[in-house]
Short mmCIF file of C-alpha atoms in Angstrom, two decimals:
data_model
loop_
_atom_site.label_atom_id
_atom_site.label_comp_id
_atom_site.label_asym_id
_atom_site.label_seq_id
_atom_site.Cartn_x
_atom_site.Cartn_y
_atom_site.Cartn_z
CA UNK W 1204 187.42 10.88 -32.89
CA UNK W 1205 185.23 13.61 -31.36
CA UNK W 1206 182.07 13.00 -29.34
CA UNK W 1207 180.05 14.14 -32.34
CA UNK W 1208 181.81 11.61 -34.57
CA UNK W 1209 181.19 8.87 -32.01
CA UNK W 1210 177.48 9.70 -31.87
CA UNK W 1211 177.24 9.70 -35.67
CA UNK W 1212 179.02 6.34 -35.85
CA UNK W 1213 176.71 4.86 -33.18
CA UNK W 1214 173.70 6.19 -35.10
CA UNK W 1215 174.93 4.60 -38.33
CA UNK W 1216 175.47 1.24 -36.63
CA UNK W 1217 171.99 1.37 -35.05
CA UNK W 1218 170.43 2.03 -38.47
CA UNK W 1219 172.29 -0.89 -40.04
CA UNK W 1220 171.39 -3.20 -37.13
CA UNK W 1221 167.71 -2.24 -37.39
CA UNK W 1222 167.70 -3.14 -41.08
CA UNK W 1223 169.30 -6.52 -40.34
CA UNK W 1224 166.56 -7.39 -37.81
CA UNK W 1225 163.66 -7.01 -40.26
CA UNK W 1226 161.57 -10.12 -40.97
CA UNK W 1227 161.92 -11.75 -44.39
CA UNK W 1228 158.69 -10.55 -46.02
CA UNK W 1229 159.08 -6.89 -44.95
CA UNK W 1230 162.68 -7.01 -46.14
CA UNK W 1231 161.64 -8.18 -49.61
CA UNK W 1232 158.99 -5.46 -49.84
CA UNK W 1233 161.34 -2.77 -48.57
CA UNK W 1234 164.40 -3.71 -50.60
CA UNK W 1235 162.58 -4.99 -53.68
CA UNK W 1236 165.12 -3.51 -56.09
CA UNK W 1237 168.02 -5.35 -54.45
CA UNK W 1238 166.00 -8.57 -54.43
CA UNK W 1239 165.17 -8.05 -58.11
CA UNK W 1240 168.86 -7.53 -58.96
CA UNK W 1241 169.84 -10.77 -57.24
CA UNK W 1242 167.09 -12.81 -58.90
CA UNK W 1243 167.77 -11.40 -62.35
CA UNK W 1244 171.41 -12.37 -62.05
CA UNK W 1245 170.47 -15.78 -60.68
CA UNK W 1246 168.45 -16.34 -63.86
CA UNK W 1247 171.83 -16.84 -65.55
CA UNK W 1248 172.07 -20.02 -63.47
CA UNK W 1249 169.24 -21.45 -65.56
CA UNK W 1250 171.53 -21.23 -68.58
CA UNK W 1251 174.20 -23.01 -66.52
CA UNK W 1252 171.91 -25.91 -65.55
CA UNK W 1253 170.37 -26.05 -69.02
CA UNK W 1254 173.68 -26.30 -70.87
CA UNK W 1255 175.23 -28.88 -68.55
CA UNK W 1256 172.19 -31.16 -68.61
CA UNK W 1257 171.55 -30.64 -72.33
CA UNK W 1258 175.07 -31.61 -73.30
CA UNK W 1259 175.02 -34.52 -70.90
CA UNK W 1260 171.89 -35.92 -72.57
CA UNK W 1261 172.54 -35.00 -76.20
CA UNK W 1262 175.56 -37.28 -76.51
CA UNK W 1263 173.12 -40.21 -76.46
CA UNK W 1264 171.18 -38.78 -79.43
CA UNK W 1265 171.49 -40.88 -82.61
CA UNK W 1266 171.65 -37.85 -84.90
CA UNK W 1267 174.40 -36.24 -82.83
CA UNK W 1268 176.42 -39.47 -82.78
CA UNK W 1269 176.19 -39.79 -86.56
CA UNK W 1270 177.27 -36.16 -86.99
CA UNK W 1271 180.38 -36.06 -84.78
CA UNK W 1272 181.08 -39.73 -84.09
CA UNK W 1273 183.48 -42.11 -85.83
CA UNK W 1274 182.36 -44.91 -88.13
CA UNK W 1275 183.17 -48.45 -87.14
CA UNK W 1276 184.79 -49.98 -90.27
CA UNK W 1277 183.43 -53.41 -89.39
CA UNK W 1278 179.79 -52.57 -88.75
CA UNK W 1279 179.56 -49.28 -90.63
CA UNK W 1280 177.78 -47.72 -87.64
CA UNK W 1281 178.79 -44.42 -86.06
CA UNK W 1282 179.71 -44.31 -82.40
CA UNK W 1283 181.32 -42.10 -79.78
CA UNK W 1284 184.52 -43.60 -78.42
CA UNK W 1285 185.33 -43.56 -74.72
CA UNK W 1286 188.32 -41.32 -75.45
CA UNK W 1287 186.01 -38.71 -77.01
CA UNK W 1288 183.56 -38.57 -74.12
CA UNK W 1289 186.38 -38.67 -71.57
CA UNK W 1290 188.13 -35.76 -73.30
CA UNK W 1291 184.92 -33.72 -73.45
CA UNK W 1292 184.29 -34.23 -69.75
CA UNK W 1293 187.90 -33.52 -68.81
CA UNK W 1294 188.08 -30.32 -70.88
CA UNK W 1295 184.81 -29.00 -69.47
CA UNK W 1296 185.99 -29.71 -65.91
CA UNK W 1297 189.36 -28.09 -66.67
CA UNK W 1298 187.59 -25.03 -68.05
CA UNK W 1299 185.37 -25.02 -64.98
CA UNK W 1300 188.38 -24.82 -62.67
CA UNK W 1301 190.05 -22.16 -64.84
CA UNK W 1302 186.91 -20.03 -64.78
CA UNK W 1303 186.48 -20.37 -61.03
CA UNK W 1304 190.06 -19.83 -59.91
CA UNK W 1305 192.09 -18.03 -62.57
CA UNK W 1306 189.46 -15.51 -63.69
CA UNK W 1307 188.82 -14.30 -60.14
CA UNK W 1308 191.67 -11.75 -60.24
CA UNK W 1309 190.05 -10.38 -63.38
CA UNK W 1310 186.84 -9.82 -61.42
CA UNK W 1311 188.68 -7.76 -58.82
CA UNK W 1312 190.49 -5.73 -61.47
CA UNK W 1313 187.68 -4.91 -63.88
CA UNK W 1314 184.67 -5.23 -61.56
CA UNK W 1315 181.77 -7.66 -61.24
CA UNK W 1316 179.75 -6.10 -64.06
CA UNK W 1317 182.56 -6.25 -66.63
CA UNK W 1318 183.23 -9.85 -65.58
CA UNK W 1319 179.61 -10.67 -66.43
CA UNK W 1320 180.20 -9.28 -69.93
CA UNK W 1321 183.35 -11.39 -70.22
CA UNK W 1322 181.64 -14.64 -69.25
CA UNK W 1323 178.76 -13.83 -71.64
CA UNK W 1324 181.26 -13.52 -74.51
CA UNK W 1325 182.85 -16.84 -73.53
CA UNK W 1326 179.46 -18.59 -73.48
CA UNK W 1327 178.64 -16.93 -76.82
CA UNK W 1328 181.77 -18.51 -78.32
CA UNK W 1329 180.87 -21.90 -76.87
CA UNK W 1330 177.33 -21.93 -78.27
CA UNK W 1331 178.55 -20.58 -81.62
CA UNK W 1332 180.90 -23.55 -81.99
CA UNK W 1333 178.14 -25.97 -80.95
CA UNK W 1334 175.78 -24.45 -83.52
CA UNK W 1335 178.18 -25.02 -86.42
CA UNK W 1336 180.05 -28.08 -85.10
CA UNK W 1337 181.31 -30.57 -87.73
CA UNK W 1338 183.48 -32.98 -85.74
CA UNK W 1339 184.23 -34.17 -82.25
CA UNK W 1340 187.35 -31.97 -81.95
CA UNK W 1341 185.25 -28.82 -82.40
CA UNK W 1342 182.81 -30.11 -79.80
CA UNK W 1343 185.76 -30.52 -77.42
CA UNK W 1344 186.66 -26.85 -77.95
CA UNK W 1345 183.09 -25.85 -77.22
CA UNK W 1346 183.16 -27.84 -73.97
CA UNK W 1347 186.35 -26.09 -72.86
CA UNK W 1348 184.81 -22.66 -73.43
CA UNK W 1349 181.55 -23.73 -71.78
CA UNK W 1350 183.47 -24.88 -68.72
CA UNK W 1351 185.35 -21.57 -68.46
CA UNK W 1352 182.16 -19.53 -68.86
CA UNK W 1353 180.14 -21.56 -66.35
CA UNK W 1354 183.04 -21.63 -63.88
CA UNK W 1355 183.37 -17.85 -64.11
CA UNK W 1356 179.62 -17.49 -63.64
CA UNK W 1357 179.57 -19.76 -60.60
CA UNK W 1358 182.46 -17.86 -59.00
CA UNK W 1359 181.17 -14.35 -59.79
CA UNK W 1360 177.48 -14.79 -58.98
CA UNK W 1361 177.85 -15.49 -55.21
CA UNK W 1362 180.12 -12.45 -54.88
CA UNK W 1363 177.69 -10.13 -56.66
CA UNK W 1364 174.68 -11.40 -54.74
CA UNK W 1365 176.53 -11.20 -51.40
CA UNK W 1366 177.49 -7.58 -52.09
CA UNK W 1367 173.93 -6.52 -53.04
CA UNK W 1368 171.54 -8.69 -51.02
CA UNK W 1369 170.08 -7.41 -47.72
CA UNK W 1370 171.95 -9.14 -44.89
CA UNK W 1371 169.00 -10.94 -43.32
CA UNK W 1372 167.80 -12.54 -46.58
CA UNK W 1373 171.23 -12.97 -48.18
CA UNK W 1374 171.09 -16.74 -47.84
CA UNK W 1375 167.78 -16.97 -49.68
CA UNK W 1376 169.12 -14.78 -52.47
CA UNK W 1377 172.19 -17.01 -52.82
CA UNK W 1378 170.06 -20.15 -52.84
CA UNK W 1379 167.99 -18.63 -55.65
CA UNK W 1380 170.93 -19.69 -57.82
CA UNK W 1381 170.13 -23.33 -57.15
CA UNK W 1382 166.43 -22.75 -57.83
CA UNK W 1383 167.15 -21.38 -61.28
CA UNK W 1384 169.86 -23.98 -61.87
CA UNK W 1385 167.42 -26.80 -61.15
CA UNK W 1386 164.81 -25.16 -63.37
CA UNK W 1387 167.26 -24.97 -66.28
CA UNK W 1388 168.39 -28.51 -65.63
CA UNK W 1389 164.78 -29.72 -65.80
CA UNK W 1390 164.12 -27.90 -69.08
CA UNK W 1391 167.06 -29.53 -70.90
CA UNK W 1392 165.85 -33.17 -70.94
CA UNK W 1393 162.28 -31.90 -71.40
CA UNK W 1394 163.23 -30.02 -74.60
CA UNK W 1395 165.14 -33.06 -75.86
CA UNK W 1396 162.17 -35.31 -75.11
CA UNK W 1397 159.74 -32.99 -76.94
CA UNK W 1398 162.02 -32.63 -79.97
CA UNK W 1399 162.65 -36.35 -80.27
CA UNK W 1400 158.95 -37.18 -80.00
CA UNK W 1401 157.77 -34.50 -82.43
CA UNK W 1402 160.68 -34.11 -84.86
CA UNK W 1403 162.22 -37.57 -84.70
CA UNK W 1404 164.73 -39.44 -82.58
CA UNK W 1405 167.66 -38.05 -84.58
CA UNK W 1406 166.84 -34.37 -84.03
CA UNK W 1407 169.62 -32.67 -82.06
CA UNK W 1408 170.12 -29.25 -83.68
CA UNK W 1409 166.95 -27.61 -82.32
CA UNK W 1410 167.93 -28.27 -78.67
CA UNK W 1411 171.33 -26.69 -79.39
CA UNK W 1412 169.64 -23.62 -80.89
CA UNK W 1413 167.48 -23.17 -77.80
CA UNK W 1414 170.59 -22.15 -75.85
CA UNK W 1415 170.57 -18.87 -77.78
CA UNK W 1416 167.32 -17.97 -76.03
CA UNK W 1417 169.01 -18.07 -72.62
CA UNK W 1418 171.98 -16.09 -73.88
CA UNK W 1419 169.70 -13.49 -75.48
CA UNK W 1420 167.86 -12.93 -72.20
CA UNK W 1421 171.10 -12.77 -70.20
CA UNK W 1422 172.60 -9.89 -72.22
CA UNK W 1423 170.00 -7.18 -71.43
CA UNK W 1424 170.04 -8.31 -67.80
CA UNK W 1425 173.81 -7.89 -67.62
CA UNK W 1426 173.55 -4.50 -69.35
CA UNK W 1427 171.00 -3.29 -66.79
CA UNK W 1428 172.67 -4.62 -63.63
CA UNK W 1429 174.77 -2.00 -61.79
CA UNK W 1430 178.28 -2.43 -60.40
CA UNK W 1431 178.48 -3.20 -56.67
CA UNK W 1432 179.26 -0.46 -54.11
CA UNK W 1433 181.99 -2.68 -52.63
CA UNK W 1434 183.95 -2.52 -55.89
CA UNK W 1435 183.79 1.29 -55.96
CA UNK W 1436 184.75 1.49 -52.27
CA UNK W 1437 187.82 -0.68 -52.91
CA UNK W 1438 188.88 1.74 -55.69
CA UNK W 1439 188.31 4.88 -53.62
CA UNK W 1440 185.46 5.93 -55.93
CA UNK W 1441 183.19 6.83 -53.04
CA UNK W 1442 180.89 9.22 -54.89
CA UNK W 1443 180.16 6.49 -57.45
CA UNK W 1444 179.73 3.93 -54.68
CA UNK W 1445 177.14 6.05 -52.90
CA UNK W 1446 175.47 6.89 -56.21
CA UNK W 1447 174.94 3.23 -57.13
CA UNK W 1448 173.70 2.48 -53.61
CA UNK W 1449 171.29 5.41 -53.94
CA UNK W 1450 170.14 4.11 -57.33
CA UNK W 1451 169.06 0.79 -55.85
CA UNK W 1452 168.01 1.68 -52.29
CA UNK W 1453 167.57 5.44 -52.46
CA UNK W 1454 163.76 5.28 -52.36
CA UNK W 1455 163.66 2.96 -49.33
CA UNK W 1456 161.98 4.81 -46.47
CA UNK W 1457 164.37 5.39 -43.57
CA UNK W 1458 167.33 3.85 -45.40
CA UNK W 1459 170.58 5.58 -44.39
CA UNK W 1460 172.82 5.46 -47.46
CA UNK W 1461 175.74 7.11 -45.68
CA UNK W 1462 175.57 4.63 -42.80
CA UNK W 1463 175.40 1.57 -45.05
CA UNK W 1464 178.17 2.79 -47.31
CA UNK W 1465 180.36 3.69 -44.33
CA UNK W 1466 180.16 0.10 -43.04
CA UNK W 1467 181.25 -1.17 -46.47
CA UNK W 1468 184.00 1.44 -46.70
CA UNK W 1469 185.35 0.84 -43.18
CA UNK W 1470 185.55 -2.92 -43.75
CA UNK W 1471 187.43 -2.52 -47.03
CA UNK W 1472 189.78 0.21 -45.78
CA UNK W 1473 190.68 -1.87 -42.74
CA UNK W 1474 191.69 -4.76 -44.99
CA UNK W 1475 193.57 -2.44 -47.35
CA UNK W 1476 195.57 -1.05 -44.42
CA UNK W 1477 196.60 -4.57 -43.48
CA UNK W 1478 197.68 -5.28 -47.05
CA UNK W 1479 199.70 -2.04 -47.15
CA UNK W 1480 201.43 -2.99 -43.90
CA UNK W 1481 202.51 -6.23 -45.61
CA UNK W 1482 203.84 -4.29 -48.61
CA UNK W 1483 201.06 -5.42 -50.96
CA UNK W 1484 199.09 -3.10 -53.23
CA UNK W 1485 196.54 -5.72 -54.27
CA UNK W 1486 196.74 -4.74 -57.97
CA UNK W 1487 199.99 -6.20 -59.31
CA UNK W 1488 200.18 -9.81 -60.45
CA UNK W 1489 202.65 -10.48 -57.66
CA UNK W 1490 200.11 -9.23 -55.15
CA UNK W 1491 197.40 -11.32 -56.77
CA UNK W 1492 199.50 -14.49 -56.48
CA UNK W 1493 200.33 -13.62 -52.89
CA UNK W 1494 196.64 -13.08 -52.17
CA UNK W 1495 195.97 -16.69 -53.17
CA UNK W 1496 198.67 -17.69 -50.71
CA UNK W 1497 196.94 -15.58 -48.05
CA UNK W 1498 193.85 -17.75 -48.47
CA UNK W 1499 195.80 -20.63 -46.90
CA UNK W 1500 197.24 -18.74 -43.92
CA UNK W 1501 195.86 -18.24 -40.42
CA UNK W 1502 192.16 -17.52 -40.14
CA UNK W 1503 191.91 -17.19 -43.94
CA UNK W 1504 192.65 -20.93 -44.19
CA UNK W 1505 189.64 -21.61 -41.98
CA UNK W 1506 187.56 -19.38 -44.24
CA UNK W 1507 188.76 -21.15 -47.39
CA UNK W 1508 187.92 -24.54 -45.88
CA UNK W 1509 184.51 -23.25 -44.80
CA UNK W 1510 183.88 -21.95 -48.33
CA UNK W 1511 184.64 -25.42 -49.73
CA UNK W 1512 183.06 -27.70 -47.12
CA UNK W 1513 179.34 -27.64 -47.95
CA UNK W 1514 179.79 -28.10 -51.72
CA UNK W 1515 182.54 -30.69 -51.12
CA UNK W 1516 180.25 -32.55 -48.73
CA UNK W 1517 177.68 -32.73 -51.53
CA UNK W 1518 180.27 -34.33 -53.82
CA UNK W 1519 181.66 -36.71 -51.19
CA UNK W 1520 178.25 -37.96 -50.03
CA UNK W 1521 177.51 -39.44 -53.45
CA UNK W 1522 176.54 -36.73 -55.95
CA UNK W 1523 178.13 -38.54 -58.91
CA UNK W 1524 176.80 -41.88 -57.63
CA UNK W 1525 173.11 -41.11 -57.04
CA UNK W 1526 172.67 -38.02 -59.22
CA UNK W 1527 175.17 -37.70 -62.04
CA UNK W 1528 175.08 -41.41 -62.86
CA UNK W 1529 171.76 -42.30 -61.23
CA UNK W 1530 170.36 -43.85 -64.41
CA UNK W 1531 173.45 -46.01 -64.81
CA UNK W 1532 173.32 -47.11 -61.16
CA UNK W 1533 169.66 -48.10 -61.23
CA UNK W 1534 170.11 -49.83 -64.59
CA UNK W 1535 173.13 -51.81 -63.36
CA UNK W 1536 171.27 -52.56 -60.12
CA UNK W 1537 168.53 -54.30 -62.12
CA UNK W 1538 165.80 -51.66 -62.36
CA UNK W 1539 164.02 -51.53 -65.71
CA UNK W 1540 162.52 -48.05 -65.18
CA UNK W 1541 165.71 -46.11 -64.43
CA UNK W 1542 164.58 -43.00 -66.35
CA UNK W 1543 161.33 -42.71 -64.38
CA UNK W 1544 163.20 -43.09 -61.08
CA UNK W 1545 165.71 -40.37 -61.94
CA UNK W 1546 162.83 -38.09 -62.98
CA UNK W 1547 161.27 -38.56 -59.54
CA UNK W 1548 164.61 -37.77 -57.89
CA UNK W 1549 164.87 -34.59 -59.94
CA UNK W 1550 161.39 -33.47 -58.88
CA UNK W 1551 162.29 -34.04 -55.23
CA UNK W 1552 165.49 -31.99 -55.62
CA UNK W 1553 163.66 -29.10 -57.25
CA UNK W 1554 161.02 -28.99 -54.52
CA UNK W 1555 163.59 -29.11 -51.71
CA UNK W 1556 165.68 -26.30 -53.21
CA UNK W 1557 162.65 -24.00 -53.08
CA UNK W 1558 162.01 -25.03 -49.45
CA UNK W 1559 165.60 -24.24 -48.46
CA UNK W 1560 165.51 -20.90 -50.30
CA UNK W 1561 162.54 -19.63 -48.30
CA UNK W 1562 163.66 -20.98 -44.90
CA UNK W 1563 167.44 -20.58 -44.79
CA UNK W 1564 167.51 -17.08 -43.30
CA UNK W 1565 165.10 -18.10 -40.56
CA UNK W 1566 166.77 -21.42 -39.69
CA UNK W 1567 170.39 -20.42 -40.30
CA UNK W 1568 172.86 -22.37 -42.40
CA UNK W 1569 175.45 -24.11 -40.24
CA UNK W 1570 173.05 -26.39 -38.33
CA UNK W 1571 171.07 -27.19 -41.47
CA UNK W 1572 174.20 -28.21 -43.41
CA UNK W 1573 175.36 -30.44 -40.54
CA UNK W 1574 171.95 -32.15 -40.40
CA UNK W 1575 171.84 -32.56 -44.19
CA UNK W 1576 175.31 -34.11 -44.28
CA UNK W 1577 174.49 -36.52 -41.46
CA UNK W 1578 171.27 -37.69 -43.14
CA UNK W 1579 173.09 -38.20 -46.47
CA UNK W 1580 175.64 -40.42 -44.71
CA UNK W 1581 172.86 -42.45 -43.07
CA UNK W 1582 171.07 -42.95 -46.39
CA UNK W 1583 174.31 -44.13 -48.02
CA UNK W 1584 174.74 -46.67 -45.21
CA UNK W 1585 171.15 -47.86 -45.68
CA UNK W 1586 171.52 -48.16 -49.48
CA UNK W 1587 174.72 -50.15 -49.04
CA UNK W 1588 173.04 -52.55 -46.62
CA UNK W 1589 169.98 -52.98 -48.87
CA UNK W 1590 172.29 -54.02 -51.68
CA UNK W 1591 173.45 -57.04 -49.72
CA UNK W 1592 170.08 -58.54 -48.86
CA UNK W 1593 167.63 -60.40 -51.09
CA UNK W 1594 165.87 -58.09 -53.53
CA UNK W 1595 162.08 -58.10 -53.32
CA UNK W 1596 159.46 -55.60 -54.40
CA UNK W 1597 159.50 -54.17 -50.87
CA UNK W 1598 163.26 -53.64 -50.81
CA UNK W 1599 163.12 -52.02 -54.25
CA UNK W 1600 160.45 -49.58 -53.08
CA UNK W 1601 162.48 -48.90 -49.93
CA UNK W 1602 165.56 -48.18 -52.05
CA UNK W 1603 163.68 -45.67 -54.20
CA UNK W 1604 162.24 -43.92 -51.12
CA UNK W 1605 165.68 -43.70 -49.50
CA UNK W 1606 167.19 -42.43 -52.74
CA UNK W 1607 164.51 -39.70 -52.79
CA UNK W 1608 165.41 -38.73 -49.22
CA UNK W 1609 169.10 -38.61 -50.15
CA UNK W 1610 168.32 -36.55 -53.25
CA UNK W 1611 166.34 -33.92 -51.35
CA UNK W 1612 168.97 -33.44 -48.67
CA UNK W 1613 172.04 -33.72 -50.90
CA UNK W 1614 170.85 -30.94 -53.21
CA UNK W 1615 170.63 -28.74 -50.12
CA UNK W 1616 174.35 -29.21 -49.49
CA UNK W 1617 175.10 -27.93 -52.97
CA UNK W 1618 172.71 -25.01 -52.61
CA UNK W 1619 174.25 -23.95 -49.30
CA UNK W 1620 177.68 -24.45 -50.85
CA UNK W 1621 177.11 -21.38 -53.05
CA UNK W 1622 175.99 -19.46 -49.98
CA UNK W 1623 179.12 -20.20 -47.95
CA UNK W 1624 181.40 -19.57 -50.94
CA UNK W 1625 180.07 -16.03 -51.18
CA UNK W 1626 179.56 -15.16 -47.52
CA UNK W 1627 182.42 -16.56 -45.47
CA UNK W 1628 185.41 -14.74 -47.00
CA UNK W 1629 186.93 -11.37 -46.13
CA UNK W 1630 185.93 -8.56 -48.48
CA UNK W 1631 189.48 -8.32 -49.86
CA UNK W 1632 189.81 -12.05 -50.56
CA UNK W 1633 186.16 -12.76 -51.40
CA UNK W 1634 186.76 -13.44 -55.09
CA UNK W 1635 189.79 -15.64 -54.35
CA UNK W 1636 188.13 -17.58 -51.52
CA UNK W 1637 184.91 -18.09 -53.47
CA UNK W 1638 186.83 -19.39 -56.48
CA UNK W 1639 189.06 -21.67 -54.43
CA UNK W 1640 186.19 -23.05 -52.37
CA UNK W 1641 184.10 -23.82 -55.44
CA UNK W 1642 187.18 -25.08 -57.31
CA UNK W 1643 187.98 -27.62 -54.59
CA UNK W 1644 184.45 -29.04 -54.90
CA UNK W 1645 184.83 -29.16 -58.69
CA UNK W 1646 188.05 -31.17 -58.34
CA UNK W 1647 186.18 -33.73 -56.24
CA UNK W 1648 183.48 -33.76 -58.89
CA UNK W 1649 186.01 -34.33 -61.67
CA UNK W 1650 187.56 -37.21 -59.73
CA UNK W 1651 184.29 -39.03 -59.11
CA UNK W 1652 182.72 -38.25 -62.49
CA UNK W 1653 185.65 -40.18 -63.94
CA UNK W 1654 185.76 -43.03 -61.43
CA UNK W 1655 182.09 -43.73 -60.64
CA UNK W 1656 181.24 -45.18 -64.09
CA UNK W 1657 184.16 -47.57 -63.66
CA UNK W 1658 182.75 -48.64 -60.28
CA UNK W 1659 179.23 -49.18 -61.61
CA UNK W 1660 179.80 -50.85 -64.97
CA UNK W 1661 179.68 -54.64 -65.30
CA UNK W 1662 177.53 -54.91 -62.16
CA UNK W 1663 180.27 -53.51 -59.94
CA UNK W 1664 182.81 -56.15 -60.96
CA UNK W 1665 185.70 -53.88 -59.91
CA UNK W 1666 184.38 -53.23 -56.39
CA UNK W 1667 183.51 -56.69 -55.18
CA UNK W 1668 180.87 -57.64 -57.74
CA UNK W 1669 178.12 -55.45 -56.25
CA UNK W 1670 177.23 -51.95 -57.48
CA UNK W 1671 175.87 -51.11 -54.02
CA UNK W 1672 179.41 -51.21 -52.62
CA UNK W 1673 179.82 -47.76 -54.20
CA UNK W 1674 177.59 -46.47 -51.39
CA UNK W 1675 180.12 -47.64 -48.79
CA UNK W 1676 182.97 -45.89 -50.61
CA UNK W 1677 181.09 -42.59 -50.53
CA UNK W 1678 180.03 -43.25 -46.94
CA UNK W 1679 183.68 -43.26 -45.88
CA UNK W 1680 184.60 -40.05 -47.71
CA UNK W 1681 181.33 -38.37 -46.80
CA UNK W 1682 181.63 -39.10 -43.08
CA UNK W 1683 185.08 -37.48 -42.93
CA UNK W 1684 183.81 -34.37 -44.70
CA UNK W 1685 180.64 -34.26 -42.58
CA UNK W 1686 182.66 -34.37 -39.34
CA UNK W 1687 184.79 -31.52 -40.67
CA UNK W 1688 181.68 -29.36 -41.11
CA UNK W 1689 180.90 -29.76 -37.41
CA UNK W 1690 184.23 -28.23 -36.38
CA UNK W 1691 184.98 -25.78 -39.20
CA UNK W 1692 181.69 -24.43 -40.55
CA UNK W 1693 180.56 -21.10 -39.04
CA UNK W 1694 177.07 -19.64 -38.86
CA UNK W 1695 176.90 -16.90 -41.48
CA UNK W 1696 173.19 -16.08 -41.41
CA UNK W 1697 172.43 -12.40 -40.67
CA UNK W 1698 176.11 -11.56 -40.16
CA UNK W 1699 177.70 -8.83 -42.26
CA UNK W 1700 181.35 -8.76 -43.37
CA UNK W 1701 182.50 -6.77 -40.34
CA UNK W 1702 180.87 -9.24 -37.93
CA UNK W 1703 182.41 -12.20 -39.77
CA UNK W 1704 185.85 -10.55 -39.55
CA UNK W 1705 185.44 -9.96 -35.83
CA UNK W 1706 184.28 -13.54 -35.24
CA UNK W 1707 187.37 -15.03 -36.91
CA UNK W 1708 189.81 -12.52 -35.40
CA UNK W 1709 188.63 -13.29 -31.87
CA UNK W 1710 188.45 -17.05 -32.58
CA UNK W 1711 184.82 -17.12 -31.52
CA UNK W 1712 183.60 -20.76 -31.56
CA UNK W 1713 181.52 -21.52 -34.63
#
């Protein structure tokens, strides 16, 4: 490399570093197009939260039960059997894992934008079946497709946002997913409540139809969103890569397109050279399978674990216990106003997600996740202890307050989970690592979504006759996962892909 080349390279690096040191507000104003892209894509998360919460609530609707349930020959009443609901949950979780893990190679082959079209078509098929459903078997098929579509969305979105968001506000852009997800999740029970109170308790079709509104808004967004420059760089389509970067950031004053694209290109070419040295082309199915194996070797194993830890910590510190089955827990624990309590918890979660979104790039992510995990473990310990003392009005109020604290901090673990899944991986293995990290958390979710109802029913008869003992079970699992975050979770805030690679290669302490 000549002296002129060295000076040009130093100039490019200085430009990129200067951009990374901008404060949050100036960054948003300067890179407003990139911020808009990320938020428009994150709107799709509202459809994710809406569908999951809608389907979780609609199975209790009388009209829905009479439409797809089975009639009891003795009483003549329609009901949903445990085998039906278990199959629906299992198929949706299976689809979730398939979408997160197995569709990731498709994302690398056809690009992020084409993958968005694919997941839209899958969700279209799911809602179409739900719209014209006649029996519980068809509903099961819809749940499988919904799981695949949502899993694909959750694996693709962090990658797209990571590849477009400005480095110093990347965390906030990734956490925007959780903001929209919580918003969609809030709208689902609200729509059901409005329909049941205005159209009758048996109305269930209108809420199903409302899903078409989300899908209709998603399509023009997906059509407008551009492909990422990283995808073009990986294919050697450098003119197209620079063109799309110019389309989004070309009007930014002082923005050096060549410098930014060169950083992306150098990172990708360095990883491609390593793959070539190993005899891998990265395109064949053999190479794809081997790339999954690479995620569990050397420093890539540390990255895969880091991608999974925050979201797994959310699951293992009681997500199914105090969120997914919160109403069941409070009901079995003797509270008569379980619905009101869970509504309060939801409001707390929504507020905290917005707080984390606007502060994450200033406070970092590693320390915050460690603090959140530790507080969740302490609240589980407190809830478990409260369950073994005499219940009074004071202890009940204390339990609700502690549950609110847990709710606010636990939702942060999930929000940061999407951030780590998208940021911690190498460019070459980003899709694989993101899918595996999220998939591991989903497996924990599947396990506890199946087992927690068994723990809680019949006043905790299967766990020592006290539903509060569930808190101690999650305390054990959660503490192990929380300690792992201390040793394995890196700080990713304001670090680009090249800096993350260097940190892991040199074994820099997290």
